[in-house]
Coordinates of C-alpha atoms (C1' of nucleotides) in Angstrom, one line a residue:
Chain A
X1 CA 3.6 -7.5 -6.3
X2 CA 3.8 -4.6 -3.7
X3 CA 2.1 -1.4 -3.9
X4 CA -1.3 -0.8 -4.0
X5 CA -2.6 0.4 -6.9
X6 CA -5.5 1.3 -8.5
X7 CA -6.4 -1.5 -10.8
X8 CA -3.5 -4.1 -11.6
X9 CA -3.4 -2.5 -15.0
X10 CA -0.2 0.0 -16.1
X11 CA -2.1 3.4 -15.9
X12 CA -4.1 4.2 -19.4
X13 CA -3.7 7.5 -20.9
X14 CA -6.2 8.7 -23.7
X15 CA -4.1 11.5 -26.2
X16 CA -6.4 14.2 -27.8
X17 CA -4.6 16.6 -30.4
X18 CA -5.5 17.0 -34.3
X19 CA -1.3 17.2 -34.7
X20 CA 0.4 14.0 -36.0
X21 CA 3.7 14.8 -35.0
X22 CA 2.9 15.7 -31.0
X23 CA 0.9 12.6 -30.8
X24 CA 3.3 10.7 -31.8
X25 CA 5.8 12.3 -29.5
X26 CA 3.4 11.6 -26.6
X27 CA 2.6 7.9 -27.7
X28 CA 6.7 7.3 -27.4
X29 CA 7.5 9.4 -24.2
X30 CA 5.0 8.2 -22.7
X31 CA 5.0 4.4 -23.5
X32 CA 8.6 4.4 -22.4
X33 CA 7.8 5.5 -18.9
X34 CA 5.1 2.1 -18.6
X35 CA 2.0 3.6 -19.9
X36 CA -0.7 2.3 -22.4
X37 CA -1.4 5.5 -25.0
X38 CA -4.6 5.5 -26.8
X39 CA -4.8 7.9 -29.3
X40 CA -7.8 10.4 -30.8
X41 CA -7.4 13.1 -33.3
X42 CA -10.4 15.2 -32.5
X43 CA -13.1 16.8 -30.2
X44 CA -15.6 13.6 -31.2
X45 CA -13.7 10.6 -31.1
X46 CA -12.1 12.0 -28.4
X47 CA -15.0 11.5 -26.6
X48 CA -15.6 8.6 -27.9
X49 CA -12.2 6.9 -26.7
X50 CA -12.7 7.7 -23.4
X51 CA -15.9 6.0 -23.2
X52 CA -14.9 3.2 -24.8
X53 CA -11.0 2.7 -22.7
X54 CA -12.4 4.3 -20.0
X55 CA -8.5 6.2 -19.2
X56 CA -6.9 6.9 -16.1
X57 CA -5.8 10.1 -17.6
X58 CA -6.5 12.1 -20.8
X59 CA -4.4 14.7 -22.4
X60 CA -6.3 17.3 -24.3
X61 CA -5.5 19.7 -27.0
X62 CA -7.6 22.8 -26.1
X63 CA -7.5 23.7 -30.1
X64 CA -9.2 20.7 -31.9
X65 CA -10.5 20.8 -35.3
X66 CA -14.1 19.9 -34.7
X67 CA -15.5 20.9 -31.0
X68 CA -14.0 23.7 -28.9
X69 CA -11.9 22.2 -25.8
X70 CA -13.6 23.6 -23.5
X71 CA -16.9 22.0 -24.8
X72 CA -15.3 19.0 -24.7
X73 CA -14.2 18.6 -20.7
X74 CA -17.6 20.1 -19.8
X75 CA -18.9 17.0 -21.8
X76 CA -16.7 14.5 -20.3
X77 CA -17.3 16.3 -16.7
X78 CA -20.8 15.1 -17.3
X79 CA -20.2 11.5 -16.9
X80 CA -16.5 10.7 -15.8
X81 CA -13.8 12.3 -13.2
X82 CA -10.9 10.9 -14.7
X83 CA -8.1 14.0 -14.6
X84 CA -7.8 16.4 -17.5
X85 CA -4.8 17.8 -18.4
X86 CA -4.8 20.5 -20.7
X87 CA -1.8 20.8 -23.6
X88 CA -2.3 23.9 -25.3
X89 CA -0.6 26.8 -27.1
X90 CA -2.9 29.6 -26.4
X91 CA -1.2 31.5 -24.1
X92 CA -3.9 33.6 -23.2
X93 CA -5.5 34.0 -19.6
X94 CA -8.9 33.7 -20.2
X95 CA -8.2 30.4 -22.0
X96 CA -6.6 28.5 -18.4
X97 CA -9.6 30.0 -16.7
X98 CA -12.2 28.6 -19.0
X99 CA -11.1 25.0 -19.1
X100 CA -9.6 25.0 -15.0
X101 CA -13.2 26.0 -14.5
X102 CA -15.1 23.6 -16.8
X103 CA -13.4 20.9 -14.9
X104 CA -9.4 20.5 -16.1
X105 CA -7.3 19.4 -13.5
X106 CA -4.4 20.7 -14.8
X107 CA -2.7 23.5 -17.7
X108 CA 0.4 23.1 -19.4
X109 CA 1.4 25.6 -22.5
X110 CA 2.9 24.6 -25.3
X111 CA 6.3 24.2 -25.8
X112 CA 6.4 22.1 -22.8
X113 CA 8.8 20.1 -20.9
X114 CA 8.5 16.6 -21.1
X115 CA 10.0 15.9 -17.6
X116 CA 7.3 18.6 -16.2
X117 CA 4.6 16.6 -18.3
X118 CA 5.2 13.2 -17.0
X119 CA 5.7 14.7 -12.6
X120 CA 2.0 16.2 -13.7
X121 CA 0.9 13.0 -14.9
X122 CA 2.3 11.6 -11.8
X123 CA 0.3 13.7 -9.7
X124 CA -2.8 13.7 -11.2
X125 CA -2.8 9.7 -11.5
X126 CA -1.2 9.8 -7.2
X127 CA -4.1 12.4 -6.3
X128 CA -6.9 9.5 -8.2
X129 CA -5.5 6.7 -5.9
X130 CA -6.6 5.9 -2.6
X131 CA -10.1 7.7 -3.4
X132 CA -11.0 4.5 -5.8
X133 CA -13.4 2.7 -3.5
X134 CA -11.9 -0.8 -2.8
X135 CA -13.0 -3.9 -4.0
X136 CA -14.3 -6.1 -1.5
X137 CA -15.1 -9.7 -2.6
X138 CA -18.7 -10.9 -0.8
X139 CA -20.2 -14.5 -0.3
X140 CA -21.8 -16.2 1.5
X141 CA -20.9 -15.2 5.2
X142 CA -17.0 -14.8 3.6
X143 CA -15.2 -11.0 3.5
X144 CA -11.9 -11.0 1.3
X145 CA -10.7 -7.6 1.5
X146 CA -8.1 -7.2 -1.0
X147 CA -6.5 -4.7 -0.6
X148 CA -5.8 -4.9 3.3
X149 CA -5.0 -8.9 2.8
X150 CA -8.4 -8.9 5.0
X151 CA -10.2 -12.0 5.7
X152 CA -13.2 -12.2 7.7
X153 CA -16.8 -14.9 8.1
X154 CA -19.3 -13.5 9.3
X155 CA -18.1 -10.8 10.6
X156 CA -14.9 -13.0 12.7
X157 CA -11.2 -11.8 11.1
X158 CA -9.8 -14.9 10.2
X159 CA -5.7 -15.9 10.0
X160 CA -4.6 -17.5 7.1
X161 CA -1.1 -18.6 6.2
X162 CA 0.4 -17.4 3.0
X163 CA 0.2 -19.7 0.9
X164 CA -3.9 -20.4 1.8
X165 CA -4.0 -16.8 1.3
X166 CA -2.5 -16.9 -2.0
X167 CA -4.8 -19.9 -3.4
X168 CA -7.7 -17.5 -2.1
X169 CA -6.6 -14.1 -4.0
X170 CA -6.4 -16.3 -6.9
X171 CA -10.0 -17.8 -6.2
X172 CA -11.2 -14.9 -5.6
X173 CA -10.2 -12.9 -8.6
X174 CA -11.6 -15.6 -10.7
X175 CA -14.8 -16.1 -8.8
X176 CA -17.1 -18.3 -10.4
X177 CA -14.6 -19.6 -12.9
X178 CA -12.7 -22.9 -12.3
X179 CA -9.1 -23.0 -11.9
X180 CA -7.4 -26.0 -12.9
X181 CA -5.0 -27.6 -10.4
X182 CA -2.3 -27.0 -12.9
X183 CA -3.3 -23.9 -12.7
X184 CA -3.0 -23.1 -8.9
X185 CA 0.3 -25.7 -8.9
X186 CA 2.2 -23.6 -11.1
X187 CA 1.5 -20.2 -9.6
X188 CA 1.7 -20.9 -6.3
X189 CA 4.1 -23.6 -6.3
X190 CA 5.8 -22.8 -9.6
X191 CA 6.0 -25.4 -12.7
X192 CA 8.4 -28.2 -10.8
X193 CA 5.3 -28.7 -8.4
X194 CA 2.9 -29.2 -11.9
X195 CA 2.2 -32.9 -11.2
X196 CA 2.2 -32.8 -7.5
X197 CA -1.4 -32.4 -6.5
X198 CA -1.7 -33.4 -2.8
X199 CA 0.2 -30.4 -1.8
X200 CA -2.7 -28.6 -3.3
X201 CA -5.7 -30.7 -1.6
X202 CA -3.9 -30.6 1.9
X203 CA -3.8 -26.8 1.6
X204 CA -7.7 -26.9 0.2
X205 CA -8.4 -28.6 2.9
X206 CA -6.8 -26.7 5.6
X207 CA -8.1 -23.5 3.8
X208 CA -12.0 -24.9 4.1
X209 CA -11.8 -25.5 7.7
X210 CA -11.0 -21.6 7.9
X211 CA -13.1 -20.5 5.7
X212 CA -16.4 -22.7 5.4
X213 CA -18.9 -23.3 7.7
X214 CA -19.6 -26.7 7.7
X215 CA -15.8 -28.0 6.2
X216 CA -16.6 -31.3 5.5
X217 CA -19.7 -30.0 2.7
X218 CA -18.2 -27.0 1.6
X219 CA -20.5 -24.2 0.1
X220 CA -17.8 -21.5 -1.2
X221 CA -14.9 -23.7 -2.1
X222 CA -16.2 -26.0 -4.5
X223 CA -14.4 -28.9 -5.7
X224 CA -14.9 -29.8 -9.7
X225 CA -13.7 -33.3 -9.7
X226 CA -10.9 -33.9 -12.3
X227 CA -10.7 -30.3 -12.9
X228 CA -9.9 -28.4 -10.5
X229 CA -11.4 -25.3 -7.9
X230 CA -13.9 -22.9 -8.1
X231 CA -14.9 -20.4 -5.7
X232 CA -18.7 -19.6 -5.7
X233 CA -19.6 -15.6 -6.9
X234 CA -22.5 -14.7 -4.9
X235 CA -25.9 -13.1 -7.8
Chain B
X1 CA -19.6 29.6 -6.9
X2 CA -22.4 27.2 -4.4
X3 CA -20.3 24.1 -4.8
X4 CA -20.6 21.4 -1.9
X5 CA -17.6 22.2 0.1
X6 CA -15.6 20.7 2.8
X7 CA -17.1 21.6 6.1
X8 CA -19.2 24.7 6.1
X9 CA -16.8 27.2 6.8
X10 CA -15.9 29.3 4.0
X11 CA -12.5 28.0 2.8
X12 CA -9.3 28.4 4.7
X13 CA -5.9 29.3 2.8
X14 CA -2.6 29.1 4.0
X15 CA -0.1 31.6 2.3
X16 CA 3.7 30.8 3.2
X17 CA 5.8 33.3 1.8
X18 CA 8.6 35.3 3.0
X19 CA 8.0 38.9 1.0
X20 CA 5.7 41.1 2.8
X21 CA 4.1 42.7 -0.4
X22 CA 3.1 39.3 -1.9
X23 CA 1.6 38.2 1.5
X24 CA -0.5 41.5 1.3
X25 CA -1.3 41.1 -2.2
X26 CA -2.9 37.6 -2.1
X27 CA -4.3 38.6 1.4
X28 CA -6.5 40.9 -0.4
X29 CA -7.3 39.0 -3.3
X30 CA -8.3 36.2 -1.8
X31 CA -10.4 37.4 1.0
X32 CA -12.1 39.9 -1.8
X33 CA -13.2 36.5 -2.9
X34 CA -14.5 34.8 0.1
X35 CA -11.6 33.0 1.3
X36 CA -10.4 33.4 4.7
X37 CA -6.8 33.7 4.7
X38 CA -4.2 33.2 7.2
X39 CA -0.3 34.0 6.6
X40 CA 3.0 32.8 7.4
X41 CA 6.3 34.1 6.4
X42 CA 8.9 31.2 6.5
X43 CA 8.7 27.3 6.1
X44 CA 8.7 26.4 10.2
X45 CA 5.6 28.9 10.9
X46 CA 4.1 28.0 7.9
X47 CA 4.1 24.2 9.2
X48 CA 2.7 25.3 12.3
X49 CA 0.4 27.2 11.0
X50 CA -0.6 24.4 8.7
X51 CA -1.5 21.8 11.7
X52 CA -2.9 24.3 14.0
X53 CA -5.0 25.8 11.2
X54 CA -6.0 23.2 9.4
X55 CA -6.4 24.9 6.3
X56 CA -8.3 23.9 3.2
X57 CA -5.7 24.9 0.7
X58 CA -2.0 26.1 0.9
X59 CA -0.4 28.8 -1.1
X60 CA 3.5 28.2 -0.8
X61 CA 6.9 30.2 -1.8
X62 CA 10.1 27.6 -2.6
X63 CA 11.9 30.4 -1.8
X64 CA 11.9 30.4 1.7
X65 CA 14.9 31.6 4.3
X66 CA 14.7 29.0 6.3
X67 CA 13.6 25.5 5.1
X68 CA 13.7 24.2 1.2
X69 CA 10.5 24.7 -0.1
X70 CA 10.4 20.4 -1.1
X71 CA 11.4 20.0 2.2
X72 CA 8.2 22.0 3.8
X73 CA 6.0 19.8 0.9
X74 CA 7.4 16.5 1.9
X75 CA 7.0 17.6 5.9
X76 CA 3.5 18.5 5.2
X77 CA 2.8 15.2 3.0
X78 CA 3.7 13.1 6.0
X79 CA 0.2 13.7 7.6
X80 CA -1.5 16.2 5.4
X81 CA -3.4 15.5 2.3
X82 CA -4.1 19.3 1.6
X83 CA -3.5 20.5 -1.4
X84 CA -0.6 22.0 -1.9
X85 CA -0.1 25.0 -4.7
X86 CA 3.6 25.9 -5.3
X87 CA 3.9 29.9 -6.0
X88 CA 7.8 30.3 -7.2
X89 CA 10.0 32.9 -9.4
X90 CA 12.2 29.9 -10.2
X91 CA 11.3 28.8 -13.8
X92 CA 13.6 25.7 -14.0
X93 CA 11.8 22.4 -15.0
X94 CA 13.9 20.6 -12.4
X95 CA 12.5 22.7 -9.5
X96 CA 8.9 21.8 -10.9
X97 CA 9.4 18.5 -11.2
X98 CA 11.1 18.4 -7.6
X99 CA 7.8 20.2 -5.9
X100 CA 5.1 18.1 -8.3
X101 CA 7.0 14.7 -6.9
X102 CA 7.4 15.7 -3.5
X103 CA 3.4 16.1 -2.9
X104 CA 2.6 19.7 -4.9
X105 CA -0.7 19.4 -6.4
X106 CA 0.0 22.8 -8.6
X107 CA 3.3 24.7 -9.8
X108 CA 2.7 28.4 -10.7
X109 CA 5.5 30.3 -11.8
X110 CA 5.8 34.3 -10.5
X111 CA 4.3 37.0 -11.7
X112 CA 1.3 34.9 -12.4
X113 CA -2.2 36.1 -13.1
X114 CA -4.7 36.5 -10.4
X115 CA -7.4 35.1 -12.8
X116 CA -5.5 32.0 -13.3
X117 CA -4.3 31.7 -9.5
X118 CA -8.3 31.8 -8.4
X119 CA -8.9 29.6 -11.5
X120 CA -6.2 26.7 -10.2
X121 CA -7.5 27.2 -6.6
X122 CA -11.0 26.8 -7.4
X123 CA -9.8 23.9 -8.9
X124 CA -7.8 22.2 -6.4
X125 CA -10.9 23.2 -3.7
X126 CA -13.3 21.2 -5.7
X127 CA -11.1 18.4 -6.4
X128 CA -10.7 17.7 -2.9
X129 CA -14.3 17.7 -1.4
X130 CA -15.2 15.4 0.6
X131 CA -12.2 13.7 1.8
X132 CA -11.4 15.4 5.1
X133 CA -9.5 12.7 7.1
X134 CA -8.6 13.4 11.2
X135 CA -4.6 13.1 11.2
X136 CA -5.2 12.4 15.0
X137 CA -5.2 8.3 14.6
X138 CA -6.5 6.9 17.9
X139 CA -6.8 2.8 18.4
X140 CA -6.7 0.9 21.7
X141 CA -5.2 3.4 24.0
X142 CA -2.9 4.8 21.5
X143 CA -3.1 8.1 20.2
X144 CA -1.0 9.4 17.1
X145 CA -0.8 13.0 16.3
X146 CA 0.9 13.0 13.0
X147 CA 0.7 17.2 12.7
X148 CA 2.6 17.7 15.9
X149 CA 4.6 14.2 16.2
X150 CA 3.4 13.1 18.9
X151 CA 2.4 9.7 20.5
X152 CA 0.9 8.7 23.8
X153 CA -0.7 5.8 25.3
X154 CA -3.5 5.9 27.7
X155 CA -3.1 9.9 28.0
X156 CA 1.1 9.0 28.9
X157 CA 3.3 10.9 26.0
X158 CA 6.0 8.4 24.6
X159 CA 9.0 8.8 23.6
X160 CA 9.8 7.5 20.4
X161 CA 13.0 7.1 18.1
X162 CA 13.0 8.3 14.7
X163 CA 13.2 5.1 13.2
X164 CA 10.4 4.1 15.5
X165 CA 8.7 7.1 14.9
X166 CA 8.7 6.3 11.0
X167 CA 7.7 2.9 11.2
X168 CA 4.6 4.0 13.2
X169 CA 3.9 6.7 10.6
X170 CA 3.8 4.0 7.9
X171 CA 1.4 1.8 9.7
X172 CA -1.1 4.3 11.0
X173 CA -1.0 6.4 7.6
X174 CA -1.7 2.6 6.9
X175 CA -4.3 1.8 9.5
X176 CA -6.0 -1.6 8.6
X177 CA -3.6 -2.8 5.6
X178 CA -0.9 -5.1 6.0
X179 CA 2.5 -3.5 5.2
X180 CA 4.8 -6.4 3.8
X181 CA 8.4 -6.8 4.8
X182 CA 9.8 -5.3 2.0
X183 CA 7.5 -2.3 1.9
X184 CA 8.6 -1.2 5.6
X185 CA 12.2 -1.8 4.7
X186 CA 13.0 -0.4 1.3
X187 CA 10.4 3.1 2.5
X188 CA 12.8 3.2 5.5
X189 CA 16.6 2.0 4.9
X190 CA 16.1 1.3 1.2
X191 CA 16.5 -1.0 -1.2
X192 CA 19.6 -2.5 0.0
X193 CA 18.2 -3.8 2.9
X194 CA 15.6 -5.5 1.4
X195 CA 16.6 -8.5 2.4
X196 CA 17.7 -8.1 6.2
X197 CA 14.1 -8.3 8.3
X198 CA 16.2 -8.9 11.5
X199 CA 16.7 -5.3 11.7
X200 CA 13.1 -4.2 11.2
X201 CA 11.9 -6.8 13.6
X202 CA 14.4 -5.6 16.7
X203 CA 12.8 -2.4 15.9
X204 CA 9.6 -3.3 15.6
X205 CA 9.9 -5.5 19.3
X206 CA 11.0 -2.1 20.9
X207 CA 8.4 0.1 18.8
X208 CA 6.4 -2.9 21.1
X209 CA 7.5 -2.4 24.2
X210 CA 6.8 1.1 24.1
X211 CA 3.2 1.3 22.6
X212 CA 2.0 -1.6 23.4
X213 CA 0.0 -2.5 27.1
X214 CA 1.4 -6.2 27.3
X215 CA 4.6 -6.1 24.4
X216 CA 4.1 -10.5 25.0
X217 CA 0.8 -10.2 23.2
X218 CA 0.3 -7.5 20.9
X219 CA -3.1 -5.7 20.6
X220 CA -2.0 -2.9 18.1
X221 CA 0.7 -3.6 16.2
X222 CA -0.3 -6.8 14.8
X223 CA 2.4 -9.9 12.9
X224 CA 0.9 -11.2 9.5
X225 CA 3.4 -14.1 10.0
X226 CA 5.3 -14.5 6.3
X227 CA 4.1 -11.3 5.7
X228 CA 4.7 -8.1 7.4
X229 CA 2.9 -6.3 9.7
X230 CA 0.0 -4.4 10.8
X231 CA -1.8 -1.7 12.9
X232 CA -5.6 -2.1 13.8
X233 CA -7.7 0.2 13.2
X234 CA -10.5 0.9 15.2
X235 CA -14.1 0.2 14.1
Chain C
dG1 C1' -21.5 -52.8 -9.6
dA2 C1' -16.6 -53.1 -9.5
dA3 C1' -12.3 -51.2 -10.5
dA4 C1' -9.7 -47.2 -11.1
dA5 C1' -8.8 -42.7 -10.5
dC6 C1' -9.4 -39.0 -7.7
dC7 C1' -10.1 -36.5 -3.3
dA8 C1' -10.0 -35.3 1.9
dT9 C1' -8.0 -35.5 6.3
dC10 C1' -4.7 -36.4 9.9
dA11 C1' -0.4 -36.2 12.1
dA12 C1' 4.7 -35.6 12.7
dG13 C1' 9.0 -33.7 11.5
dA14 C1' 11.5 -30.4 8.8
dA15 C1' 12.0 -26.0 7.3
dC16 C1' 11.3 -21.5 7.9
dG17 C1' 10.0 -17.2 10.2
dT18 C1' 9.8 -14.4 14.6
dA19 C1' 10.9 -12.3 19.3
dT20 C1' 14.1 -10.8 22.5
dC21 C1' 18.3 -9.9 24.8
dA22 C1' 22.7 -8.0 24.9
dA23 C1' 27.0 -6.2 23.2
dG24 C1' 29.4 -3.2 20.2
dA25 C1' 29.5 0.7 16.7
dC26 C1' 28.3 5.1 15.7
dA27 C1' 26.9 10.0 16.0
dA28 C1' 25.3 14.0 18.2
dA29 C1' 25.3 16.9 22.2
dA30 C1' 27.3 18.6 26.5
Chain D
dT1 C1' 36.3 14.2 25.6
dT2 C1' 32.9 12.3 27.7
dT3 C1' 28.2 11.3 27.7
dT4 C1' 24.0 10.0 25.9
dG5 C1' 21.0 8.0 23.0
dT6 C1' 20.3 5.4 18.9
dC7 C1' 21.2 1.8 15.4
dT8 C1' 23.1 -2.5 14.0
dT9 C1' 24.4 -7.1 14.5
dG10 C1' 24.8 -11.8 16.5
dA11 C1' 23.2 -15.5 19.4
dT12 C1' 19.5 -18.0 21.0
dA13 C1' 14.9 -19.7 22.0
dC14 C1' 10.4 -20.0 20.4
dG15 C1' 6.5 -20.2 17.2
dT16 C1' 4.3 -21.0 12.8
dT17 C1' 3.9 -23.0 8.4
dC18 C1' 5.0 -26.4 4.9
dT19 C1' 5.7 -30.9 3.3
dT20 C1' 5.2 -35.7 3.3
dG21 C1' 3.2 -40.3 3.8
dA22 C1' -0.5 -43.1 5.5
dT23 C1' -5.4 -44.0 5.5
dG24 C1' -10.0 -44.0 4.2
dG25 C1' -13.8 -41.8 1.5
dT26 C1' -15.8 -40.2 -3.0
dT27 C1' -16.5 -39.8 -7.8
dT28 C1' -15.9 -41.4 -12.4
dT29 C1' -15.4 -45.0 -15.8
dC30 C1' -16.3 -49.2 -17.9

DNA sequence: GAAAACCATCAAGAACGTATCAAGACAAAA
DNA sequence: TTTTGTCTTGATACGTTCTTGATGGTTTTC
């Protein structure tokens, strides 16, 4: 848990080529340097896939059976800027120029290096970060900015310790939803501290008078007796 | 080509190359397409160039007489998101990977096509729209000049130690987001001092003394006790 | 409604993290 | 070589956070 990064997923990358034996190559490199591969063997499902998984990346055979390539990033162009790279044997000029313009982001001809592959991938998926909009939890008069460990009501930073902080990114990425005390215990406190719940209510506690406005009847921080914590999600 | 561009100026491209004939070739080609172009002819001028200019795009030869090309990307990356297209005779994958890793948005491999060169430029142009940020970072009385390495407080230029230097760089290239312990260690003495704050924090109290009005109680340079640190940001 | 289980809060000491000074090691420049 | 500046390391004092037990309030169960 260090860098920042766009999701908290492993990076998704959506394979397009009508070839068998180059998607399976991709599927293996590629899953062996930490990505998720999600395979489609033509112009249509293609498109389809990366509707559905919504990729970080795609990597698209400009010579698919069905739609031409080219037809298929000015499709995808219409409704998502996830990066294009293009694999492709053609080796003629006009061919970069037509899908660089219709929106590819990158062009690699085939035969081509895996090592070269993967440093594009790299920078295509380093060039997406940082111009994701961040997600900034909102309710009531509370601010949890996540990704600069942020707190603020109404408008006043607030300090928290670690530990309050760390019961709050959990609330907060499960706003709405209860977390059991077990829950909370065992991954803040790991599994030994599973039956030990006062440590929890003490830092509760301490973490309402920060964070609510009138501690002693909380609004945000809601208490679900026998249960556990739940953090209200503002409509 | 009417896209929404950066500023309104027509764009700016840097070409950094040492031969005198490719300098004049590009110089022509691109300004026969509406770019305005400015030249440099090793890796020092070309950095120069880059901060005084400010240009929208840079066109850059690895093979330069005086600095390694990755060395003039990773310079450049340390306060300049511009992108970055590598022009190079070298065809091994190792030197691509190398430039793509060190910042390079594009690798292009000598003689290339003109076509394809306007094609990937076009490209990289429209990519970057709308992200334009000021590498002047100016909170409190501080002012950080990451271009031309410089720091001063309240109009007073400061002397800072490398080690100093970087620290600052990571922070206000940071501005607002808590940088943990081990983020500030292992980016600046590595991995094997994960574990040894002490040093960062000496560092840190004379980084302090220097940029900070009362070094007792910090303003700027912030301690997210259990944490790591953090620079504010100006609203 | 009473008993039992659960929850909130306070306060104090222990444990841990942080700031600063100063001395020695080291490296580059004169 | 000497000088100069920088980095590392140790010692020490200071500050924050965590844990724990005591106490009283609240909710659930029967």
């Amino acid at each position: 848990m260090d860098e920042t990064r766009p999701g908290d997923h492993p990076p998704r990358i959506l394979v397009v080529d009508d070839e068998a034996a180059i998607r399976r190559l991709l599927s293996t490199v590629l899953e062996s340097s930490g990505f998720v591969v999600h395979l489609a063997e033509n112009g249509s499902l293609g498109l389809a896939a990366a509707a559905a998984v919504r990729p970080d990346l795609i990597l698209l055979d400009l010579g698919l059976p069905d739609l031409d390539g080219v037809e298929v990033i000015r499709r995808l162009r219409e409704w998502s800027q996830t990066p294009i790279i293009v694999l492709s044997v053609r080796e003629r000029e006009d061919d970069k120029v037509g899908a660089l313009d219709a929106g590819a982001d990158d062009y690699l001809t085939k035969p081509f290096g895996v090592p070269e592959l993967l440093a594009r991938i790299r920078g295509s998926l380093r060039r997406v970060v940082g111009q994701a909009p961040e997600p900034v939890f909102r309710s009531g008069g509370l601010e949890v900015d996540l990704a600069r460990r942020l707190v603020s009501l109404a408008g006043q930073e607030i300090q928290l310790t670690p530990t309050e902080y760390e019961i709050l990114r959990l609330l907060v990425t499960h706003a709405g939803k209860v977390l059991t005390h077990r829950q909370l215990l065992s991954r803040i406190w790991g599994a030994s501290h599973l039956e030990q719940p006062h440590v929890l209510r003490v830092n509760i506690s301490n973490l309402r008078r920060k964070i609510e406005r009138d501690p002693s009847r909380p609004s945000l921080l809601l208490t679900e007796s026998g249960v556990g914590y739940r953090l209200r999600a503002e409509p």
